Amino acid sequence: MNKPHSLYIGLMSGTSLDGIDAVLAKIGPNGETSALDAVSNPFTSELRQALFELQSPGPNELHREKKAGNALAIAYAQAVSQLLKKVNLQSSDITAIGAHGQTIRHQPHLGDMAYTHQTLNAALLAEKTGIDVIADFRSRDLAAGGHGAPLVPAFHAQQFLSSENLAILNIGGIANLTLLPKGGKVTGFDCGPGNMLMDAWITKHQGKAYDESGNWALQGKVSEGLLVEMLADSFFSKAPPKSTGRDNFHLAWLQEKLGSSSNHHAEDVQATLLHLTAHSALEALARHAPQTQKLIVCGGGARNNAMMNLLQVKAQHLFKKPIEITTSDSAGIDPQLVEGLAFAWLAWSYKEKRPANLPAVTGAKGPRILGACYPA
Ligand SMILES: Nc1ncnc2c1ncn2[C@@H]1O[C@H](COP(=O)(O)OP(=O)(O)O)[C@@H](O)[C@H]1O
Ligand SMILES: [Mg+2]
């Protein structure tokens, strides 16, 4: 007898610190996943600030971290409640929630002492929603010697079936690539900063959360010297498996590249940061998957028109053949929801006792079941 479809909710809040994407997913017996509805809530400025301050060491951080984990659980629970109301469903209709939490440290290079920390009071989330919560998806992969990131390639592989050599570029705060060669092995890795540095720079200069459609970047001129300086960071030439986060790329990193005697116009720096994201992603793609025929872009960066146009122009230079570049809308998935959907699928994988990491991606010793369950 065929098992019926089940309903899961994926909760994602990524390195951009923009807010929460809550996605209701219908998942079939073999993991076929579709988004039924979604709610995207920006963080309150208070929660965003608390989470932002936890990204680097500071006084009394254990207390502040536990409080932020509670506040995040409450904000997650509100998003779940709004989503259920929107589609007229009850908690009991949902098999489980897959909750990412907020990464505040990612230190995969410490051998036996390696760790990654996604803050979230998952017990409180289970208590408030009355739904099983699966959380802490990354730790087990790290325990098995992996990076615990990126975790989305396994989901991309089953979601974006293609008869072409396909690649997926997720442009969140950090950007990551999934390589899906026709009939070949799935690989993937973080390829560098996504929107994070551009967000930080426009916040510093204009107080805006992000550069709408990259319009400010388009007013500037790329500084080739600065671009070369930034691309010299050792992360870009490192061989996969590799992952990164705010631990590596942040405003202080950018200030250091700018140097103390910098006389760059602010909009030129923004233009250069746009090029940094597009160039580092495509250069990694050309190096590791020169046979790519199609690139699907997802994450909030897919909504940045200047980014999409630049990817097109740069791909023409880097690859000696045409490459089709589209957003995940073309595959019927809102780019902003792909990661949330992936975390619903990761919760399904846990419930089905299916390993969900790809050792070829994370560098783990083997396949592992990811996550920990806080029952309703
Ligand atoms: N219309 C837009 N124009 C430019 N950038 C956008 C737009 N919409 C979203 N973004 C960018 O996408 C980011 C959010 O992307 P998201 O995929 O949620 O990242 P994360 O997973 O790190 O939270 C925003 O911070 C912003 O930089
Ligand atoms: Mg986000």
GROMACS .gro file of C-alpha atoms and ligand atoms in nm:
model
  404
    1MET     CA    1   0.000   0.000   0.000
    2ASN     CA    2   0.130   0.344  -0.086
    3LYS     CA    3   0.201   0.570   0.206
    4PRO     CA    4   0.008   0.897   0.179
    5HIS     CA    5   0.163   1.241   0.162
    6SER     CA    6   0.248   1.416   0.488
    7LEU     CA    7   0.264   1.780   0.583
    8TYR     CA    8   0.578   1.935   0.729
    9ILE     CA    9   0.679   2.292   0.810
   10GLY     CA   10   1.030   2.419   0.736
   11LEU     CA   11   1.160   2.718   0.934
   12MET     CA   12   1.462   2.898   0.801
   13SER     CA   13   1.652   3.202   0.923
   14GLY     CA   14   1.983   3.238   0.745
   15THR     CA   15   2.305   3.435   0.774
   16SER     CA   16   2.145   3.745   0.619
   17LEU     CA   17   1.960   3.793   0.950
   18ASP     CA   18   1.666   3.926   0.747
   19GLY     CA   19   1.398   3.720   0.915
   20ILE     CA   20   1.206   3.393   0.913
   21ASP     CA   21   1.075   3.195   0.619
   22ALA     CA   22   0.809   2.944   0.727
   23VAL     CA   23   0.707   2.703   0.451
   24LEU     CA   24   0.429   2.446   0.453
   25ALA     CA   25   0.546   2.145   0.254
   26LYS     CA   26   0.362   1.846   0.120
   27ILE     CA   27   0.602   1.551   0.112
   28GLY     CA   28   0.535   1.223  -0.068
   29PRO     CA   29   0.649   0.870   0.020
   30ASN     CA   30   0.977   0.913  -0.167
   31GLY     CA   31   1.047   1.263  -0.046
   32GLU     CA   32   0.879   1.445  -0.337
   33THR     CA   33   0.835   1.791  -0.191
   34SER     CA   34   0.615   2.082  -0.290
   35ALA     CA   35   0.545   2.415  -0.120
   36LEU     CA   36   0.177   2.469  -0.039
   37ASP     CA   37   0.205   2.808   0.129
   38ALA     CA   38   0.445   3.027   0.321
   39VAL     CA   39   0.488   3.316   0.559
   40SER     CA   40   0.799   3.537   0.558
   41ASN     CA   41   0.837   3.758   0.865
   42PRO     CA   42   1.117   4.009   0.909
   43PHE     CA   43   1.287   4.000   1.249
   44THR     CA   44   1.193   4.277   1.489
   45SER     CA   45   1.485   4.519   1.512
   46GLU     CA   46   1.534   4.408   1.874
   47LEU     CA   47   1.573   4.038   1.789
   48ARG     CA   48   1.787   4.114   1.486
   49GLN     CA   49   2.018   4.327   1.698
   50ALA     CA   50   2.042   4.060   1.970
   51LEU     CA   51   2.127   3.792   1.710
   52PHE     CA   52   2.370   4.022   1.533
   53GLU     CA   53   2.557   4.100   1.855
   54LEU     CA   54   2.592   3.727   1.924
   55GLN     CA   55   2.784   3.680   1.599
   56SER     CA   56   3.104   3.787   1.771
   57PRO     CA   57   3.236   3.732   2.126
   58GLY     CA   58   3.104   3.967   2.393
   59PRO     CA   59   3.022   3.995   2.764
   60ASN     CA   60   2.770   3.760   2.927
   61GLU     CA   61   2.706   3.592   2.593
   62LEU     CA   62   2.577   3.266   2.741
   63HIS     CA   63   2.287   3.449   2.904
   64ARG     CA   64   2.223   3.658   2.593
   65GLU     CA   65   2.239   3.348   2.372
   66LYS     CA   66   1.980   3.160   2.580
   67LYS     CA   67   1.748   3.461   2.578
   68ALA     CA   68   1.785   3.504   2.201
   69GLY     CA   69   1.711   3.131   2.159
   70ASN     CA   70   1.387   3.182   2.349
   71ALA     CA   71   1.295   3.494   2.152
   72LEU     CA   72   1.365   3.311   1.826
   73ALA     CA   73   1.147   3.015   1.934
   74ILE     CA   74   0.864   3.257   2.010
   75ALA     CA   75   0.905   3.430   1.671
   76TYR     CA   76   0.918   3.088   1.497
   77ALA     CA   77   0.601   2.979   1.684
   78GLN     CA   78   0.424   3.298   1.572
   79ALA     CA   79   0.518   3.228   1.209
   80VAL     CA   80   0.388   2.870   1.242
   81SER     CA   81   0.063   2.990   1.393
   82GLN     CA   82   0.017   3.250   1.114
   83LEU     CA   83   0.090   2.986   0.850
   84LEU     CA   84  -0.157   2.735   0.997
   85LYS     CA   85  -0.424   3.003   1.020
   86LYS     CA   86  -0.363   3.107   0.660
   87VAL     CA   87  -0.426   2.754   0.528
   88ASN     CA   88  -0.687   2.665   0.789
   89LEU     CA   89  -0.498   2.370   0.940
   90GLN     CA   90  -0.437   2.250   1.298
   91SER     CA   91  -0.112   2.156   1.470
   92SER     CA   92  -0.224   1.793   1.458
   93ASP     CA   93  -0.222   1.805   1.075
   94ILE     CA   94   0.154   1.862   1.073
   95THR     CA   95   0.390   1.565   1.111
   96ALA     CA   96   0.688   1.774   1.220
   97ILE     CA   97   0.864   2.108   1.199
   98GLY     CA   98   1.222   2.127   1.069
   99ALA     CA   99   1.379   2.431   1.237
  100HIS     CA  100   1.720   2.561   1.139
  101GLY     CA  101   1.775   2.809   1.424
  102GLN     CA  102   2.015   3.100   1.386
  103THR     CA  103   2.381   3.029   1.326
  104ILE     CA  104   2.591   3.234   1.565
  105ARG     CA  105   2.919   3.041   1.533
  106HIS     CA  106   3.050   2.805   1.267
  107GLN     CA  107   3.392   2.653   1.348
  108PRO     CA  108   3.437   2.335   1.146
  109HIS     CA  109   3.820   2.352   1.141
  110LEU     CA  110   3.897   2.255   1.500
  111GLY     CA  111   3.931   1.877   1.456
  112ASP     CA  112   3.771   1.697   1.753
  113MET     CA  113   3.684   2.039   1.896
  114ALA     CA  114   3.494   2.147   1.581
  115TYR     CA  115   3.148   2.288   1.644
  116THR     CA  116   2.868   2.484   1.487
  117HIS     CA  117   2.598   2.654   1.686
  118GLN     CA  118   2.246   2.736   1.574
  119THR     CA  119   2.073   2.908   1.858
  120LEU     CA  120   1.709   2.809   1.921
  121ASN     CA  121   1.509   2.684   2.218
  122ALA     CA  122   1.355   2.389   2.030
  123ALA     CA  123   1.183   2.264   2.347
  124LEU     CA  124   1.001   2.595   2.376
  125LEU     CA  125   0.905   2.579   2.008
  126ALA     CA  126   0.758   2.227   2.059
  127GLU     CA  127   0.574   2.350   2.368
  128LYS     CA  128   0.430   2.654   2.192
  129THR     CA  129   0.329   2.480   1.868
  130GLY     CA  130   0.225   2.136   1.991
  131ILE     CA  131   0.415   1.991   1.694
  132ASP     CA  132   0.724   1.765   1.694
  133VAL     CA  133   1.029   1.983   1.632
  134ILE     CA  134   1.343   1.854   1.461
  135ALA     CA  135   1.639   2.088   1.514
  136ASP     CA  136   2.021   2.095   1.532
  137PHE     CA  137   2.065   1.940   1.187
  138ARG     CA  138   2.434   2.022   1.150
  139SER     CA  139   2.601   1.882   1.463
  140ARG     CA  140   2.592   1.515   1.370
  141ASP     CA  141   2.767   1.575   1.039
  142LEU     CA  142   3.040   1.767   1.226
  143ALA     CA  143   3.069   1.483   1.477
  144ALA     CA  144   3.136   1.256   1.179
  145GLY     CA  145   3.420   1.482   1.065
  146GLY     CA  146   3.218   1.692   0.820
  147HIS     CA  147   3.154   2.065   0.790
  148GLY     CA  148   2.784   2.029   0.870
  149ALA     CA  149   2.731   2.254   0.568
  150PRO     CA  150   2.599   2.302   0.315
  151LEU     CA  151   2.304   2.069   0.382
  152VAL     CA  152   2.080   2.178   0.094
  153PRO     CA  153   2.255   1.992  -0.194
  154ALA     CA  154   2.082   1.659  -0.112
  155PHE     CA  155   1.747   1.838  -0.132
  156HIS     CA  156   1.843   2.021  -0.452
  157ALA     CA  157   1.943   1.687  -0.607
  158GLN     CA  158   1.601   1.534  -0.554
  159GLN     CA  159   1.406   1.853  -0.626
  160PHE     CA  160   1.565   1.986  -0.943
  161LEU     CA  161   1.574   1.680  -1.166
  162SER     CA  162   1.714   1.763  -1.507
  163SER     CA  163   1.839   1.602  -1.825
  164GLU     CA  164   2.110   1.868  -1.844
  165ASN     CA  165   2.427   1.939  -1.649
  166LEU     CA  166   2.267   2.154  -1.385
  167ALA     CA  167   2.396   2.369  -1.102
  168ILE     CA  168   2.207   2.549  -0.826
  169LEU     CA  169   2.338   2.873  -0.678
  170ASN     CA  170   2.178   2.976  -0.350
  171ILE     CA  171   2.252   3.341  -0.275
  172GLY     CA  172   2.167   3.396   0.090
  173GLY     CA  173   2.395   3.581   0.330
  174ILE     CA  174   2.653   3.326   0.220
  175ALA     CA  175   2.639   3.174  -0.128
  176ASN     CA  176   2.657   2.802  -0.195
  177LEU     CA  177   2.668   2.589  -0.506
  178THR     CA  178   2.519   2.247  -0.577
  179LEU     CA  179   2.661   2.071  -0.883
  180LEU     CA  180   2.429   1.821  -1.048
  181PRO     CA  181   2.607   1.672  -1.350
  182LYS     CA  182   2.384   1.459  -1.571
  183GLY     CA  183   2.412   1.101  -1.437
  184GLY     CA  184   2.706   1.200  -1.217
  185LYS     CA  185   2.783   1.251  -0.852
  186VAL     CA  186   2.620   1.535  -0.659
  187THR     CA  187   2.867   1.775  -0.503
  188GLY     CA  188   2.840   2.120  -0.347
  189PHE     CA  189   3.014   2.373  -0.126
  190ASP     CA  190   2.991   2.725   0.008
  191CYS     CA  191   3.150   2.950  -0.254
  192GLY     CA  192   3.182   3.278  -0.061
  193PRO     CA  193   2.980   3.577   0.053
  194GLY     CA  194   2.633   3.616  -0.097
  195ASN     CA  195   2.438   3.925   0.010
  196MET     CA  196   2.596   3.968   0.352
  197LEU     CA  197   2.869   4.221   0.272
  198MET     CA  198   2.643   4.424   0.041
  199ASP     CA  199   2.379   4.431   0.317
  200ALA     CA  200   2.635   4.541   0.576
  201TRP     CA  201   2.775   4.814   0.349
  202ILE     CA  202   2.439   4.971   0.258
  203THR     CA  203   2.327   4.954   0.622
  204LYS     CA  204   2.642   5.140   0.725
  205HIS     CA  205   2.604   5.410   0.460
  206GLN     CA  206   2.230   5.444   0.408
  207GLY     CA  207   2.068   5.265   0.702
  208LYS     CA  208   1.886   5.031   0.462
  209ALA     CA  209   1.861   4.655   0.522
  210TYR     CA  210   1.957   4.570   0.165
  211ASP     CA  211   2.024   4.719  -0.179
  212GLU     CA  212   1.690   4.684  -0.359
  213SER     CA  213   1.754   4.523  -0.701
  214GLY     CA  214   2.120   4.624  -0.664
  215ASN     CA  215   2.025   4.979  -0.769
  216TRP     CA  216   2.288   5.146  -0.551
  217ALA     CA  217   2.559   4.909  -0.675
  218LEU     CA  218   2.462   5.004  -1.033
  219GLN     CA  219   2.545   5.369  -0.956
  220GLY     CA  220   2.904   5.276  -0.872
  221LYS     CA  221   3.210   5.171  -1.069
  222VAL     CA  222   3.391   4.848  -0.992
  223SER     CA  223   3.733   4.893  -0.834
  224GLU     CA  224   3.942   4.623  -1.001
  225GLY     CA  225   4.217   4.664  -0.740
  226LEU     CA  226   3.977   4.608  -0.452
  227LEU     CA  227   3.815   4.313  -0.629
  228VAL     CA  228   4.155   4.145  -0.678
  229GLU     CA  229   4.243   4.218  -0.315
  230MET     CA  230   3.920   4.057  -0.192
  231LEU     CA  231   3.945   3.757  -0.425
  232ALA     CA  232   4.293   3.690  -0.284
  233ASP     CA  233   4.128   3.567   0.040
  234SER     CA  234   4.241   3.206   0.084
  235PHE     CA  235   3.881   3.082   0.116
  236PHE     CA  236   3.818   3.123  -0.258
  237SER     CA  237   4.105   2.900  -0.372
  238LYS     CA  238   4.048   2.632  -0.104
  239ALA     CA  239   3.937   2.295  -0.240
  240PRO     CA  240   3.598   2.161  -0.126
  241PRO     CA  241   3.464   2.043   0.115
  242LYS     CA  242   3.440   2.394   0.249
  243SER     CA  243   3.191   2.611   0.433
  244THR     CA  244   3.194   2.963   0.565
  245GLY     CA  245   2.988   3.220   0.750
  246ARG     CA  246   2.998   3.544   0.941
  247ASP     CA  247   3.304   3.406   1.122
  248ASN     CA  248   3.500   3.469   0.796
  249PHE     CA  249   3.319   3.740   0.603
  250HIS     CA  250   3.205   4.052   0.788
  251LEU     CA  251   3.234   4.430   0.782
  252ALA     CA  252   3.575   4.426   0.955
  253TRP     CA  253   3.703   4.192   0.679
  254LEU     CA  254   3.586   4.445   0.421
  255GLN     CA  255   3.740   4.739   0.612
  256GLU     CA  256   4.069   4.553   0.622
  257LYS     CA  257   4.058   4.500   0.244
  258LEU     CA  258   3.976   4.867   0.195
  259GLY     CA  259   4.278   4.967   0.401
  260SER     CA  260   4.309   5.275   0.622
  261SER     CA  261   4.406   5.511   0.340
  262SER     CA  262   4.107   5.412   0.127
  263ASN     CA  263   3.940   5.689  -0.070
  264HIS     CA  264   3.680   5.476  -0.248
  265HIS     CA  265   3.334   5.616  -0.312
  266ALA     CA  266   3.081   5.415  -0.111
  267GLU     CA  267   2.880   5.322  -0.424
  268ASP     CA  268   3.198   5.193  -0.594
  269VAL     CA  269   3.255   4.959  -0.300
  270GLN     CA  270   2.895   4.835  -0.333
  271ALA     CA  271   2.946   4.773  -0.706
  272THR     CA  272   3.265   4.582  -0.626
  273LEU     CA  273   3.087   4.369  -0.364
  274LEU     CA  274   2.820   4.279  -0.618
  275HIS     CA  275   3.096   4.167  -0.854
  276LEU     CA  276   3.269   3.976  -0.575
  277THR     CA  277   2.961   3.759  -0.517
  278ALA     CA  278   2.892   3.698  -0.886
  279HIS     CA  279   3.256   3.644  -0.979
  280SER     CA  280   3.350   3.410  -0.694
  281ALA     CA  281   3.042   3.192  -0.755
  282LEU     CA  282   3.091   3.165  -1.132
  283GLU     CA  283   3.465   3.119  -1.106
  284ALA     CA  284   3.408   2.823  -0.869
  285LEU     CA  285   3.143   2.687  -1.105
  286ALA     CA  286   3.374   2.714  -1.407
  287ARG     CA  287   3.654   2.541  -1.213
  288HIS     CA  288   3.451   2.253  -1.070
  289ALA     CA  289   3.177   2.207  -1.331
  290PRO     CA  290   3.290   2.352  -1.666
  291GLN     CA  291   3.033   2.132  -1.840
  292THR     CA  292   2.741   2.317  -1.674
  293GLN     CA  293   2.455   2.391  -1.915
  294LYS     CA  294   2.203   2.546  -1.682
  295LEU     CA  295   2.227   2.747  -1.360
  296ILE     CA  296   1.926   2.792  -1.131
  297VAL     CA  297   1.956   3.076  -0.879
  298CYS     CA  298   1.767   3.082  -0.551
  299GLY     CA  299   1.779   3.266  -0.216
  300GLY     CA  300   1.704   3.635  -0.171
  301GLY     CA  301   1.989   3.722  -0.411
  302ALA     CA  302   1.774   3.590  -0.697
  303ARG     CA  303   1.552   3.897  -0.639
  304ASN     CA  304   1.847   4.127  -0.706
  305ASN     CA  305   1.808   4.211  -1.078
  306ALA     CA  306   2.156   4.361  -1.102
  307MET     CA  307   2.296   4.033  -0.968
  308MET     CA  308   2.101   3.822  -1.217
  309ASN     CA  309   2.215   4.042  -1.509
  310LEU     CA  310   2.575   4.039  -1.392
  311LEU     CA  311   2.575   3.659  -1.361
  312GLN     CA  312   2.459   3.642  -1.721
  313VAL     CA  313   2.731   3.877  -1.846
  314LYS     CA  314   3.010   3.716  -1.643
  315ALA     CA  315   2.908   3.362  -1.740
  316GLN     CA  316   2.954   3.456  -2.104
  317HIS     CA  317   3.314   3.559  -2.031
  318LEU     CA  318   3.405   3.268  -1.804
  319PHE     CA  319   3.246   2.981  -1.996
  320LYS     CA  320   3.320   2.954  -2.363
  321LYS     CA  321   2.961   2.852  -2.437
  322PRO     CA  322   2.614   2.983  -2.356
  323ILE     CA  323   2.466   2.892  -2.018
  324GLU     CA  324   2.100   2.926  -1.935
  325ILE     CA  325   2.062   3.120  -1.610
  326THR     CA  326   1.722   3.143  -1.442
  327THR     CA  327   1.574   3.184  -1.096
  328SER     CA  328   1.403   2.887  -0.928
  329ASP     CA  329   1.069   3.045  -1.027
  330SER     CA  330   1.129   2.866  -1.358
  331ALA     CA  331   1.111   2.534  -1.167
  332GLY     CA  332   0.797   2.649  -0.987
  333ILE     CA  333   0.962   2.740  -0.654
  334ASP     CA  334   0.982   3.091  -0.512
  335PRO     CA  335   1.358   3.154  -0.464
  336GLN     CA  336   1.299   3.283  -0.111
  337LEU     CA  337   1.139   2.951  -0.010
  338VAL     CA  338   1.388   2.691  -0.137
  339GLU     CA  339   1.586   2.674   0.187
  340GLY     CA  340   1.277   2.663   0.410
  341LEU     CA  341   1.147   2.380   0.194
  342ALA     CA  342   1.481   2.202   0.234
  343PHE     CA  343   1.445   2.212   0.613
  344ALA     CA  344   1.095   2.064   0.590
  345TRP     CA  345   1.250   1.786   0.382
  346LEU     CA  346   1.534   1.743   0.634
  347ALA     CA  347   1.270   1.694   0.908
  348TRP     CA  348   1.099   1.435   0.686
  349SER     CA  349   1.435   1.261   0.634
  350TYR     CA  350   1.483   1.244   1.014
  351LYS     CA  351   1.134   1.101   1.067
  352GLU     CA  352   1.191   0.844   0.791
  353LYS     CA  353   1.531   0.756   0.943
  354ARG     CA  354   1.704   0.850   0.619
  355PRO     CA  355   2.055   0.995   0.620
  356ALA     CA  356   2.042   1.342   0.467
  357ASN     CA  357   2.402   1.458   0.454
  358LEU     CA  358   2.611   1.399   0.144
  359PRO     CA  359   2.962   1.298   0.256
  360ALA     CA  360   3.098   1.415  -0.082
  361VAL     CA  361   2.967   1.762   0.003
  362THR     CA  362   3.036   1.799   0.374
  363GLY     CA  363   3.342   1.574   0.406
  364ALA     CA  364   3.178   1.356   0.673
  365LYS     CA  365   3.299   0.998   0.720
  366GLY     CA  366   2.966   0.864   0.601
  367PRO     CA  367   2.592   0.918   0.566
  368ARG     CA  368   2.423   1.019   0.892
  369ILE     CA  369   2.068   1.082   1.013
  370LEU     CA  370   2.061   1.454   1.094
  371GLY     CA  371   1.881   1.636   1.371
  372ALA     CA  372   1.736   1.586   1.716
  373CYS     CA  373   1.365   1.555   1.797
  374TYR     CA  374   1.171   1.750   2.060
  375PRO     CA  375   0.836   1.570   2.066
  376ALA     CA  376   0.513   1.770   2.080
  377LIG     N1  377   1.451   4.269  -0.404
  377LIG     C1  378   1.575   4.245  -0.361
  377LIG     N2  379   1.680   4.314  -0.412
  377LIG     C2  380   1.806   4.292  -0.369
  377LIG     N3  381   1.836   4.202  -0.273
  377LIG     C3  382   1.736   4.131  -0.219
  377LIG     C4  383   1.602   4.147  -0.259
  377LIG     N4  384   1.525   4.062  -0.186
  377LIG     C5  385   1.609   3.996  -0.103
  377LIG     N5  386   1.737   4.036  -0.122
  377LIG     C6  387   1.857   3.993  -0.050
  377LIG     O1  388   1.836   3.864   0.001
  377LIG     C7  389   1.868   3.860   0.140
  377LIG     C8  390   1.787   3.754   0.208
  377LIG     O2  391   1.815   3.633   0.143
  377LIG     P1  392   1.792   3.492   0.212
  377LIG     O3  393   1.787   3.390   0.105
  377LIG     O4  394   1.677   3.500   0.307
  377LIG     O5  395   1.928   3.477   0.293
  377LIG     P2  396   1.955   3.395   0.427
  377LIG     O6  397   1.926   3.253   0.396
  377LIG     O7  398   2.098   3.422   0.456
  377LIG     O8  399   1.862   3.454   0.529
  377LIG     C9  400   1.844   4.000   0.188
  377LIG     O9  401   1.921   4.028   0.303
  377LIG    C10  402   1.887   4.083   0.067
  377LIG    O10  403   2.026   4.103   0.069
  378MG      MG  404   1.663   3.482   0.515
   0.00000   0.00000   0.00000
